[in-house]
Coordinates of C-alpha atoms and ligand atoms in Angstrom, one line a residue:
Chain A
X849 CA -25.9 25.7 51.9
X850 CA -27.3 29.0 50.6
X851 CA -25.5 31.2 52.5
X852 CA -22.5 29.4 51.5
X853 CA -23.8 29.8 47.6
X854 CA -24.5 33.5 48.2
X855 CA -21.1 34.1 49.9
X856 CA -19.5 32.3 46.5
X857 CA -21.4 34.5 44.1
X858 CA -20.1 37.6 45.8
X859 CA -17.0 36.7 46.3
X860 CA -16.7 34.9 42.3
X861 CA -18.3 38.3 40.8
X862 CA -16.3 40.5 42.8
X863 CA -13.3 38.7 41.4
X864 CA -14.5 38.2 38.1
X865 CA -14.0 41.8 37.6
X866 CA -16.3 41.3 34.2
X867 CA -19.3 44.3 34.0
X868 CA -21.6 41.6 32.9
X869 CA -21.3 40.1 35.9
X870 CA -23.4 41.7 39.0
X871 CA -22.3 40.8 42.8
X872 CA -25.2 39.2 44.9
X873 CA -25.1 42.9 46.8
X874 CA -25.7 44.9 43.8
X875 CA -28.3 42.2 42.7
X876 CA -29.9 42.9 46.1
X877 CA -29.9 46.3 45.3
X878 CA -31.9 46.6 42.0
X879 CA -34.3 44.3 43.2
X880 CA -35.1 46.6 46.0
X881 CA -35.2 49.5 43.2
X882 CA -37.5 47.2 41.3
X883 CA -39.8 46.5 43.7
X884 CA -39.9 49.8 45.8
X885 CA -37.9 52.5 43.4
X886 CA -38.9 52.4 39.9
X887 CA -41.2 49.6 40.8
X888 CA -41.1 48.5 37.3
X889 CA -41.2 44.9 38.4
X890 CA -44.9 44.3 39.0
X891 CA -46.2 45.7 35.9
X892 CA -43.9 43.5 34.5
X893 CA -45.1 40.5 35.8
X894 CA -48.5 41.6 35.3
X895 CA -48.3 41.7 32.1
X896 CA -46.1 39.0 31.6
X897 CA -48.6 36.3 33.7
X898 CA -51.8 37.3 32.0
X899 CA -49.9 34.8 29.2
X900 CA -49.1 32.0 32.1
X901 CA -52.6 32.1 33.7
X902 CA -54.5 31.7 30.7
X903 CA -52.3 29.8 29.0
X904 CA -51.7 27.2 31.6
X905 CA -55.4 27.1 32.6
X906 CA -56.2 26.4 28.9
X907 CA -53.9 23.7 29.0
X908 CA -55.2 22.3 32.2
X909 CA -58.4 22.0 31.0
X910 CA -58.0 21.0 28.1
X911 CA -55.4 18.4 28.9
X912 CA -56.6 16.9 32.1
X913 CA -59.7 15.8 30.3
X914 CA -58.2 14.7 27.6
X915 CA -55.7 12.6 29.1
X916 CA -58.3 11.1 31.2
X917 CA -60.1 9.5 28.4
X918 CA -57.5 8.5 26.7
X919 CA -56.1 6.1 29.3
X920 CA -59.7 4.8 29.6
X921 CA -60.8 4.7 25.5
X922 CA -58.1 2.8 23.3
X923 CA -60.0 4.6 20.2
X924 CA -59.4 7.9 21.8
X925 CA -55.7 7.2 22.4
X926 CA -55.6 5.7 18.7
X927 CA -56.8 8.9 17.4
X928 CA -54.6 11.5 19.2
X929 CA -51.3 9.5 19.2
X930 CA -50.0 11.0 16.3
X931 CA -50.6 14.4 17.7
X932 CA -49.6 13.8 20.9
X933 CA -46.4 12.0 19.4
X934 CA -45.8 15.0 16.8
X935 CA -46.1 17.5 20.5
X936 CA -43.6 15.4 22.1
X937 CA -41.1 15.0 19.9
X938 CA -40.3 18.3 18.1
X939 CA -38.9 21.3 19.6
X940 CA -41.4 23.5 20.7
X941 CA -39.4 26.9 19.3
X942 CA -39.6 26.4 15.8
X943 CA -43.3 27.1 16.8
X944 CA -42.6 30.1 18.6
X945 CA -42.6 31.9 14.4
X946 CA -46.3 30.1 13.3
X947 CA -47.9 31.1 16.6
X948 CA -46.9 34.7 15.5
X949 CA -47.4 34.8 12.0
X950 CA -50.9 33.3 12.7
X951 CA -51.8 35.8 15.3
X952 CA -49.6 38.7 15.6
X953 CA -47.4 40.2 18.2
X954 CA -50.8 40.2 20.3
X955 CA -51.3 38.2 24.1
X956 CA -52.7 35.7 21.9
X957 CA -49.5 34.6 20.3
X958 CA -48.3 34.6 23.7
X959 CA -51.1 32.3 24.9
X960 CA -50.8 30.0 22.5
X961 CA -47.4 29.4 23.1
X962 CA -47.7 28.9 26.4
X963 CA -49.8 26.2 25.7
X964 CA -47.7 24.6 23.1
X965 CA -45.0 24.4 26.0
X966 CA -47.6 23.0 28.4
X967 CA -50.0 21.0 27.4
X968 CA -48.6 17.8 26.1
X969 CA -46.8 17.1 29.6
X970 CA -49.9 17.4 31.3
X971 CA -51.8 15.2 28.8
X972 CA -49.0 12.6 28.6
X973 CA -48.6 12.2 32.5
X974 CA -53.2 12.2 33.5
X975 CA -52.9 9.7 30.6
X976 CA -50.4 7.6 32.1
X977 CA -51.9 7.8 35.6
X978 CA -55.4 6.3 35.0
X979 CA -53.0 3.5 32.7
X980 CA -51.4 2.9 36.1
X981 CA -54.8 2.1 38.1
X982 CA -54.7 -1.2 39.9
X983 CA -56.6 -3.7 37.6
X984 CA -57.4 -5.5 41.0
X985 CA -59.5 -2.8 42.4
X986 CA -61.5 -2.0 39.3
X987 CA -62.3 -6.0 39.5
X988 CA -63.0 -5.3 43.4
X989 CA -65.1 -1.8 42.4
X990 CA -67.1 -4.4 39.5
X991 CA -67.9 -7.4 42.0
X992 CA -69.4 -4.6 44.3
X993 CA -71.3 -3.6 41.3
X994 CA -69.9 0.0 40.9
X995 CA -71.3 1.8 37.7
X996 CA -68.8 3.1 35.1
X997 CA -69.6 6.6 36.5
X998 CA -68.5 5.0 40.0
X999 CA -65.5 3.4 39.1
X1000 CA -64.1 6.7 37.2
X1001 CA -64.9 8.8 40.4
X1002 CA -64.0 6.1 43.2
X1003 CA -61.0 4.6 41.8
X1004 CA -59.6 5.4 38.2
X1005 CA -59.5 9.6 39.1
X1006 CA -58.0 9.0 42.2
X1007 CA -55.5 6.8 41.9
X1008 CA -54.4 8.7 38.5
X1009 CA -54.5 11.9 40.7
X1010 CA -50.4 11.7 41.6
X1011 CA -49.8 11.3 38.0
X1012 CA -52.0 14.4 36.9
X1013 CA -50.1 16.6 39.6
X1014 CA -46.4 15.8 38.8
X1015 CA -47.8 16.6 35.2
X1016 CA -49.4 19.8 36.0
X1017 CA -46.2 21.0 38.0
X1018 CA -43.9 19.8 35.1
X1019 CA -46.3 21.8 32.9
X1020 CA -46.2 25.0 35.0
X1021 CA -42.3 24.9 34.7
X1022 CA -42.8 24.6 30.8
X1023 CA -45.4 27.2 30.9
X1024 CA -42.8 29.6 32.9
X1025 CA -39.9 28.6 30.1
X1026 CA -42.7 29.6 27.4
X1027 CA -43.8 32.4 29.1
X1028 CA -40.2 34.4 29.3
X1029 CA -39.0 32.3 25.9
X1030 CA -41.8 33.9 23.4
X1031 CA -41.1 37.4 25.3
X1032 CA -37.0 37.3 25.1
X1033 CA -37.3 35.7 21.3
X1034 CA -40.4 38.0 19.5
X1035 CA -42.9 39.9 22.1
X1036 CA -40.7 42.1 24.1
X1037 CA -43.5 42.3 26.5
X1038 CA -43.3 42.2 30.6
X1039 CA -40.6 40.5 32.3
X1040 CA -38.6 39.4 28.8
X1041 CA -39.0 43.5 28.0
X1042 CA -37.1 44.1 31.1
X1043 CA -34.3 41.5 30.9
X1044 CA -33.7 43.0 27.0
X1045 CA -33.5 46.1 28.3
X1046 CA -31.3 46.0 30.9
X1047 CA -29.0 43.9 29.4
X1048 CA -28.8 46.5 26.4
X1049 CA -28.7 49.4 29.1
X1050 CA -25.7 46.9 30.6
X1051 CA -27.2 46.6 34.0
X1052 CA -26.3 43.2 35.0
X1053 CA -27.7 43.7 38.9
X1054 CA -31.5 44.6 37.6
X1055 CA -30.9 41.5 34.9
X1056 CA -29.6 39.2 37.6
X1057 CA -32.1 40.8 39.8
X1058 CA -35.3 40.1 37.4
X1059 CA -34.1 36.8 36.9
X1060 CA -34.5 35.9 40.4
X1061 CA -38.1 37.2 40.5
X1062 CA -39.2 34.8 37.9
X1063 CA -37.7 32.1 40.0
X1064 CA -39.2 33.2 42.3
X1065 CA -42.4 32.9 41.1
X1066 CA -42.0 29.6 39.8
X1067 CA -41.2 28.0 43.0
X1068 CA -44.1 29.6 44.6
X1069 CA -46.1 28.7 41.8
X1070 CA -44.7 24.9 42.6
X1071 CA -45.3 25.5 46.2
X1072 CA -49.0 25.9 45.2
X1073 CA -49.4 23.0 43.4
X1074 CA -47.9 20.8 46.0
X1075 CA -50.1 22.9 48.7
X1076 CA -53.2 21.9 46.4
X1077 CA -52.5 18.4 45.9
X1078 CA -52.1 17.7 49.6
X1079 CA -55.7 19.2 49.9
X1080 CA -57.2 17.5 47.4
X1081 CA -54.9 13.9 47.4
X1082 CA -54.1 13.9 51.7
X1083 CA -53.4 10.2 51.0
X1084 CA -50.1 10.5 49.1
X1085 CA -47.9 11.7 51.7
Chain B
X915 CA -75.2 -20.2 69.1
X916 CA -76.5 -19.2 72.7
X917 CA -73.0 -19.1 74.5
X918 CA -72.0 -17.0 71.8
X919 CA -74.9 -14.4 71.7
X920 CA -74.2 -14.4 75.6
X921 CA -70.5 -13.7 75.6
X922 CA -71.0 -10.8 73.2
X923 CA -71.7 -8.8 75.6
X924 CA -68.1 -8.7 77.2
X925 CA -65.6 -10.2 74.7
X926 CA -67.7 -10.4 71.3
X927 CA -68.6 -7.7 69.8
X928 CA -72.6 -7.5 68.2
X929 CA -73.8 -9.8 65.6
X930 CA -73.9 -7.8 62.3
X931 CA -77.5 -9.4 61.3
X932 CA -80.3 -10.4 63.9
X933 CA -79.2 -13.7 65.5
X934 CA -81.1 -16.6 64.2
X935 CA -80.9 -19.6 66.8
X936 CA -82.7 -22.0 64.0
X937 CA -81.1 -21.3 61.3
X938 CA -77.8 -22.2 62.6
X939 CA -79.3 -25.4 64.1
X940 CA -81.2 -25.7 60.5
X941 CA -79.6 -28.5 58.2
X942 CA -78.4 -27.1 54.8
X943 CA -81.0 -25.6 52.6
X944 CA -81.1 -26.3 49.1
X945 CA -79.2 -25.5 46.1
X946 CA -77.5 -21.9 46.4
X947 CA -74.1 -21.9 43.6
X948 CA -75.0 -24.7 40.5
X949 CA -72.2 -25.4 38.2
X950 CA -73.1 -27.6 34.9
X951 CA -70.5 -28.5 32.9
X952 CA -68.5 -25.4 33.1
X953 CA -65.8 -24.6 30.9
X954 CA -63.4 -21.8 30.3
X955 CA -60.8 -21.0 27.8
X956 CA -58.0 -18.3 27.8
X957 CA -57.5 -17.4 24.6
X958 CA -53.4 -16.3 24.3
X959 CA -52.1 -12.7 23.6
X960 CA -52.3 -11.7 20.0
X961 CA -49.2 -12.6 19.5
X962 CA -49.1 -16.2 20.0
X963 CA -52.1 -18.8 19.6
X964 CA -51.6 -20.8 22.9
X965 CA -54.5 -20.9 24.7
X966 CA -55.5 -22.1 28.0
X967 CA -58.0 -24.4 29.2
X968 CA -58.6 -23.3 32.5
X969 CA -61.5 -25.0 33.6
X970 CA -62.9 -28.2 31.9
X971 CA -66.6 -29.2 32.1
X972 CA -67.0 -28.4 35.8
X973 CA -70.3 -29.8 37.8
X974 CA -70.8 -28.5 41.1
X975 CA -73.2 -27.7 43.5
X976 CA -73.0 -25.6 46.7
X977 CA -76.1 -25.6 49.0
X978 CA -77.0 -22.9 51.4
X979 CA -75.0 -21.9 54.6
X980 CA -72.8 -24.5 53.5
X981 CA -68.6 -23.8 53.8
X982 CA -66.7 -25.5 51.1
X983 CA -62.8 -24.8 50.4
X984 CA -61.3 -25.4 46.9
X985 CA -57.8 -26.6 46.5
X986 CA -55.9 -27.8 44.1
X987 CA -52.1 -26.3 42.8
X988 CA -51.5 -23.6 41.4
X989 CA -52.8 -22.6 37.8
X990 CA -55.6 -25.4 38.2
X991 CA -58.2 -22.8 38.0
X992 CA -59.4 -21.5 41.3
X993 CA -59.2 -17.9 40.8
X994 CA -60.8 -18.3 37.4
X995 CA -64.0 -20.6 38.9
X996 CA -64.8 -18.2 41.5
X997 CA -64.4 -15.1 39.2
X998 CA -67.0 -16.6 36.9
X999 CA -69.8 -17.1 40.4
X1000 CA -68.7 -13.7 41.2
X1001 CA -70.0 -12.8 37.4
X1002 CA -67.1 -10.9 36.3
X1003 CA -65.5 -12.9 33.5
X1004 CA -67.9 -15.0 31.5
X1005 CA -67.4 -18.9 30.5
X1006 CA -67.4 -20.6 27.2
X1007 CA -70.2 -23.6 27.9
X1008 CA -72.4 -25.3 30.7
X1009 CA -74.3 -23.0 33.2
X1010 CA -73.8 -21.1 36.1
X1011 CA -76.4 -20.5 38.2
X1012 CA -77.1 -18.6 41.4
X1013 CA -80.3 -19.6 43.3
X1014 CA -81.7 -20.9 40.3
X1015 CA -81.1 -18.2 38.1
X1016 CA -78.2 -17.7 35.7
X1017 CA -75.3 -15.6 36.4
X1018 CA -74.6 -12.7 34.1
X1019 CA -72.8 -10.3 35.7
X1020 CA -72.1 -9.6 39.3
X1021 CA -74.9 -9.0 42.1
X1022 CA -76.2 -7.9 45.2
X1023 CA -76.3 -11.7 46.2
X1024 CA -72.7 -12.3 46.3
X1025 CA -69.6 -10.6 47.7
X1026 CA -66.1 -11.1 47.5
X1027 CA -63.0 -11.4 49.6
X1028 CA -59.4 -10.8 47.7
X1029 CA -56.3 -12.3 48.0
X1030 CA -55.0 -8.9 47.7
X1031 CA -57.5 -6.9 49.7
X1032 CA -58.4 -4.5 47.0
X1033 CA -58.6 -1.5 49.4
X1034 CA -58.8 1.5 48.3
X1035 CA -55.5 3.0 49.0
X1036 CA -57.3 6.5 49.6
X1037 CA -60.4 5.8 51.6
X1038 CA -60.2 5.5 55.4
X1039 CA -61.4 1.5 57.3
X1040 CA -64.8 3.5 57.2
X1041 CA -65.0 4.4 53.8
X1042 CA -63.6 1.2 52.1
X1043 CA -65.8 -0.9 54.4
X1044 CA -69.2 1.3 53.0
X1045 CA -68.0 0.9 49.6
X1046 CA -70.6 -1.8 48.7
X1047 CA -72.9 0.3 50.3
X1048 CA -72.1 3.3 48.1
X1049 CA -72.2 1.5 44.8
X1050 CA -75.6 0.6 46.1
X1051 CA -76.7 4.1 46.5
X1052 CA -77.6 3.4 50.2
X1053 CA -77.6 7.3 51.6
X1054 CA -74.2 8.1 53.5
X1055 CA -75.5 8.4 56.8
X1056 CA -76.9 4.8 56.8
X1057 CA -73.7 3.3 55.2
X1058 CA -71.7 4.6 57.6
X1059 CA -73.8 3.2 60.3
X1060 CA -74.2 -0.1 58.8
X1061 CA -69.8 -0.2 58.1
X1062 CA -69.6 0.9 61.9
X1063 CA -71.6 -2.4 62.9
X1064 CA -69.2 -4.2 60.8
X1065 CA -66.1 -2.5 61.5
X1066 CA -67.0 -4.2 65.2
X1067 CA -67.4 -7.2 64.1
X1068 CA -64.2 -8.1 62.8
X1069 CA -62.3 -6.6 66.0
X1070 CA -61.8 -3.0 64.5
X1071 CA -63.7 -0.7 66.3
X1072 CA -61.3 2.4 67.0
X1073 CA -59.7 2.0 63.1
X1074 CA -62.7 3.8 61.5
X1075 CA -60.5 6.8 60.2
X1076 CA -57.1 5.3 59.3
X1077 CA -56.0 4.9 55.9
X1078 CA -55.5 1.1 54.8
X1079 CA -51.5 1.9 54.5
X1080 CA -51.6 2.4 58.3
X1081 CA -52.7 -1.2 58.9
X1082 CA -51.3 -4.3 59.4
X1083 CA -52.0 -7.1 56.5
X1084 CA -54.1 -9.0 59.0
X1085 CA -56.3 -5.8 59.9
X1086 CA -56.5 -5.0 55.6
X1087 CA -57.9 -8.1 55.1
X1088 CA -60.8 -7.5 58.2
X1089 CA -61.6 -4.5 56.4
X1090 CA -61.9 -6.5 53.0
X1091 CA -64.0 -9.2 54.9
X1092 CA -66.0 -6.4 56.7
X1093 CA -66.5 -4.4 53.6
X1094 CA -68.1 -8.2 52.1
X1095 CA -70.2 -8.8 54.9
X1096 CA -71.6 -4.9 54.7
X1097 CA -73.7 -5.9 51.8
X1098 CA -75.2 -8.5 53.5
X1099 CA -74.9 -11.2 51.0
X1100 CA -76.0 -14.4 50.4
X1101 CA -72.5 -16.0 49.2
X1102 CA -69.2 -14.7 49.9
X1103 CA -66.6 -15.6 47.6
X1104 CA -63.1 -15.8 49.4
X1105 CA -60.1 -15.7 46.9
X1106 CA -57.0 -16.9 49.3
X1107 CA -58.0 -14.3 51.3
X1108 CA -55.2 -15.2 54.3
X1109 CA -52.2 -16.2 52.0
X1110 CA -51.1 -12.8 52.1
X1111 CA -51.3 -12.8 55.6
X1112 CA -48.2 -14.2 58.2
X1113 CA -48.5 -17.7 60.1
X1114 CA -49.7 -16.6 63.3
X1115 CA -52.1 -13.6 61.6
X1116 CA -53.5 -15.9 59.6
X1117 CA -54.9 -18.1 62.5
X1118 CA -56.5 -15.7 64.1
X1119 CA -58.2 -15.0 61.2
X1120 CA -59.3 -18.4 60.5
X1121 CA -60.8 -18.4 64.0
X1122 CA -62.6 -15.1 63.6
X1123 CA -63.8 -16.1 60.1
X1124 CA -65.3 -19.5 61.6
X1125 CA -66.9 -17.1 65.0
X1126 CA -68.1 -14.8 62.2
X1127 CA -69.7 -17.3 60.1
X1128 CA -71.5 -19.0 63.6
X1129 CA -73.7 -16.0 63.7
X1130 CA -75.4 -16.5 60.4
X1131 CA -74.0 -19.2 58.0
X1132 CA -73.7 -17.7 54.7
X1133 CA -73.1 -20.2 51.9
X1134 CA -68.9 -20.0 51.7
X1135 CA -66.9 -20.9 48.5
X1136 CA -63.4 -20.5 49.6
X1137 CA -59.8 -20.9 47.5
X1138 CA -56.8 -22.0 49.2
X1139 CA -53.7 -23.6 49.0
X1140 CA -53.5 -24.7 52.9
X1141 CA -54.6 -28.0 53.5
X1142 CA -55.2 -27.2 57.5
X1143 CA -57.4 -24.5 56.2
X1144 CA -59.5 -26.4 53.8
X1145 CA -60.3 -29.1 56.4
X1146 CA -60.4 -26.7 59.2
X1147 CA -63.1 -24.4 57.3
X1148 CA -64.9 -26.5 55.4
X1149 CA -68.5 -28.5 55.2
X1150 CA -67.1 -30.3 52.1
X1151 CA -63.5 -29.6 50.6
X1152 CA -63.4 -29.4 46.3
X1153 CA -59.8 -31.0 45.3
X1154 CA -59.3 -29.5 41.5
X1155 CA -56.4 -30.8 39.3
X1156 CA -54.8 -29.0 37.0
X1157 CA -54.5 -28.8 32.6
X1158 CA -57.3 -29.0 32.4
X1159 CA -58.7 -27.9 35.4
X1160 CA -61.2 -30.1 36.8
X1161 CA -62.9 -31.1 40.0
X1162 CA -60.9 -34.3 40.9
X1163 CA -62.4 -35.4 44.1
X1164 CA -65.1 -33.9 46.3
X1165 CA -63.8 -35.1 50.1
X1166 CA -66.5 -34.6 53.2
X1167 CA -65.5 -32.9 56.6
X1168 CA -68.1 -34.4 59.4
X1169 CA -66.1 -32.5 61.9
X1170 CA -68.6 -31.1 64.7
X1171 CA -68.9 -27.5 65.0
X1172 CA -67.9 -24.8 66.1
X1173 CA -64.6 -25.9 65.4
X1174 CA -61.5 -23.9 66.8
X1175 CA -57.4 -25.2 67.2
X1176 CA -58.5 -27.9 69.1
X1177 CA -60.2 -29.6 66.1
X1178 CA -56.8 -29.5 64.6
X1179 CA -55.3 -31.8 67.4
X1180 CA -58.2 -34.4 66.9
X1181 CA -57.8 -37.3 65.2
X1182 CA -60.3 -37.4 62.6
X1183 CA -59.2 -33.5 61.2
X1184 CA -55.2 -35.3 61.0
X1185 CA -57.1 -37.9 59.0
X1186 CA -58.8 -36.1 56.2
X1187 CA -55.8 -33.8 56.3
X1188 CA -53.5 -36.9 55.2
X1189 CA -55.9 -38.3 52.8
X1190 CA -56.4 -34.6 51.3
X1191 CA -52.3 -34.5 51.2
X1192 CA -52.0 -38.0 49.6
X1193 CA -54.0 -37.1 46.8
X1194 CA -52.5 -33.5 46.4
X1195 CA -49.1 -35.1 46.2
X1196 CA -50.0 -37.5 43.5
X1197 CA -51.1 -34.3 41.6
X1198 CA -47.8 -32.5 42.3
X1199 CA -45.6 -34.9 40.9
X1200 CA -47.8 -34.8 37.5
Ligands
ADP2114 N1 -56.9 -13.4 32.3 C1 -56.2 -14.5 31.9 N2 -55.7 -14.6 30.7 C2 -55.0 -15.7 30.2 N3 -54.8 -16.8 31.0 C3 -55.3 -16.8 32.3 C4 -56.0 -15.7 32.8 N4 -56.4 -15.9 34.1 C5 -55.9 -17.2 34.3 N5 -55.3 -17.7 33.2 C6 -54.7 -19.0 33.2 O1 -55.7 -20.0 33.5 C7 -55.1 -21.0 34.4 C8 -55.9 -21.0 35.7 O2 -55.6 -19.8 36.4 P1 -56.1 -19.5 37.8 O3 -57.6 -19.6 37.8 O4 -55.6 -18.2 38.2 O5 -55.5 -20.7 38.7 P2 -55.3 -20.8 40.3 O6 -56.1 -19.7 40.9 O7 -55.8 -22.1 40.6 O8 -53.8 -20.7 40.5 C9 -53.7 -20.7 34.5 O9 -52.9 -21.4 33.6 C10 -53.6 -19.2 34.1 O10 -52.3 -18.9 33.6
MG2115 MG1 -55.5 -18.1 42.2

């Protein structure tokens, strides 16, 4: 399957005969350069993760909380909802401009947007996994005469643990989109820096080739999640 | 009770709590579960302004070590009178009271058996079996010995680790009768706990539940829908009919115990079974 998709994209950009177009070889080629040559690569990603982490680990725990007391406390839903709603609904790039104008072209901006892209998608899906907990077993958790403190750590956190992961993996994937989004539309800053440049240098193969290491990076990021929730949640597979 | 304690050794596994040769030879003791006039209502969504009389001025007492079944069709209010014993929804009027004192929440005294297990999808045989134990703060390492006694008891010795998913429906519901028995209460409350369960499963069960009980007769209140089962199980069997629900009839059961399949064959258990099915089918066609 992937060496079939590989053999295609050579074949198609050798065809293609368009200079914006790099072959999978040449693609192979500047990613070597990027990693080993000019190495420009990890500075690149260096810079442009410092945004991920601490965005997405804002937004984690901020929003894991969050979303856990909300499915438990209608009065806390009742007061976020419109927020939450507002977070949902709109596009998140019209945002990209305030987040700037309020704090500059700095890794703050960069943060903060990060989070915008994040957040509400972990929120909404911990939210909806302690709403999913089988009514039946907090009744079963009562009649043994579980605390409140028992019944959050026994059975509501658990069971809304499958929820919370697909919600922190969707929000890494947004946090990745926000990440390289903010740098290709206003920061030129790490990994978006490079993409602009090499596309204005015309270099397809090192754009092509950048591309892939942000890809690759998300999947390994993905892989991690999954590796975590199988440590912590062993009972979902 | 002496043939029993005897064959443990081989075939039986351990009784859970010290053997007491009296007590089962001991007549009933006094009252244990007191119902006065009971009633519930069900108020209807917010929406509409239905509500639902559930149960209707319900008087009923249950003494110690004795086994009674409830039955009665559906909707008549089974689930919802043994819910209010257990303490977790309260009632409108009348009093409920548990050796003499007024329920008002769950307790230590009574334990419950679901119709739908309730195990915890993510704790292992052991750790849904020490649950009662936990919520009890009882230290981990005496828990666990306590649920292993258990765990023995109901035939699963071996299952400690698995998962609940990895057991048959049969097996969940040893767990969930295991993890009732743990807490070494004075009532167990059984909500259909075999109509989940297949044909055949669920007379095995019926047979372990009656062996388990021989070794130290807790005072049973037991929902089902089987009439075998009610006049199988049962000291006395509670007929309730339904809109409002009420107790209709309270029907005795002098069968001689221990009672196993062979009680079913007799005479006297056909008997009560056709007098408990007449008046059940006068219900039905309400
Ligand atoms: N939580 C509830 N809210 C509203 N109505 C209920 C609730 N629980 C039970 N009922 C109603 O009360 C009646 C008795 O229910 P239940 O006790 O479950 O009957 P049974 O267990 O005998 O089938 C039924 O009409 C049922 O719809
Ligand atoms: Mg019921």
């Amino acid at each position: 399957m992937l060496v079939a998709f590989l053999t295609f994209w050579e074949v198609a950009a050798r065809l293609a005969h368009n200079i914006g177009i790099a072959t999978f070889s040449d693609t192979m080629v500047a990613a070597w350069d990027l990693m080993f040559g000019n190495g420009r690569i990890w500075e690149a990603m260096l810079n442009s993760n410092a945004a991920l982490v601490l965005g997405f680990a804002i937004s984690a725990v901020t929003a894991v909380p969050l979303g856990l007391a909300a499915g438990r406390s209608r009065i806390l839903d009742r007061a976020l909802s419109p927020y939450t709603a507002i977070l949902l609904a709109i596009p998140v790039a019209p945002l990209v401009p305030i987040a700037i104008t309020a704090f500059g072209l700095s890794l703050a901006a960069r943060v903060s947007i990060v989070i915008l892209f994040a957040v509400i998608f972990i929120y909404v899906n911990t939210r909806a996994g302690v709403r999913s907990v089988d009514r039946r077993l907090v009744e079963m958790a009562h009649a043994f005469g579980a605390s409140e403190r028992t019944i959050w750590t026994k059975v509501v956190i658990p069971s809304a643990v499958p929820a919370m992961f697909a919600g922190l993996r969707i929000g890494l994937g947004r946090a990745l989109t926000g990440m390289v989004a903010v740098e290709l539309l206003l920061v030129a800053t790490g990994v978006g820096k490079l993409l602009l440049e090499y596309r204005d240098r015309l270099q397809p193969a090192y754009v092509f080739a950048t591309v892939l290491f942000v890809i690759a990076e998300a999947l390994l990021l993905l892989e991690l999640a999954r590796f975590i929730e199988r440590k912590v949640a062993p009972w979902n597979d | 009770m002496t043939d029993v304690t005897a064959a443990s050794t081989e075939t039986q596994p351990p009784a859970p709590w010290p053997d007491d040769a009296s007590l089962a030879a001991a007549s009933h003791g006094g009252p244990m579960i007191e119902l006065r006039g009971v009633s519930k209502e069900f108020l209807g969504d917010r929406s509409s302004t239905t509500t639902t009389h559930a149960l209707d001025n319900i008087s009923l007492t249950v003494n110690e070590h004795e086994f009674i079944t409830v039955i009665g069709p559906s909707g008549c209010g089974k689930t919802t009178l043994l819910r209010i014993v257990a303490g977790l929804i309260p009632y409108d009027s009348g009093q409920v009271l548990v050796k003499g004192k007024p329920v008002t929440g769950p307790g230590p005294d009574r334990a419950v058996v679901f119709q739908s297990f309730a195990l915890l999808p993510w704790a292992t045989v052991l750790e849904n079996v020490a649950f009662g134990l936990e919520t009890r703060g009882i230290p981990r390492a005496e828990r666990e010995e306590q649920a292993r006694v258990l765990i023995k008891t109901v035939g699963l010795a071996g299952f400690e680790s698995r998962l609940p998913r990895h057991l048959s429906g049969g097996m969940q519901q040893r767990v969930g009768l295991a993890r009732a028995l743990a807490v070494n209460p004075d009532i167990l409350l059984m909500d259909e706990p075999f109509g989940a369960i297949d044909e055949q499963t669920r007379r095995i069960m019926q047979e372990e539940l009656l062996r388990i009980w021989g070794y130290r007769r807790k005072t049973v209140l037991f929902v089902t829908h089987s009439m075998e089962e009610a006049v199988l199980l049962a000291d006395r069997v509670i007929l309730m009919s339904p809109r409002p629900g009420r107790v209709h009839e309270i029907i005795d059961v002098p069968l001689p115990r221990p009672r196993g399949r062979e009680t079913e064959r007799t005479r006297e258990f056909t008997d009560i079974k056709e007098l408990l099915w007449d008046k059940l089918r006068v219900m039905q066609t309400v």
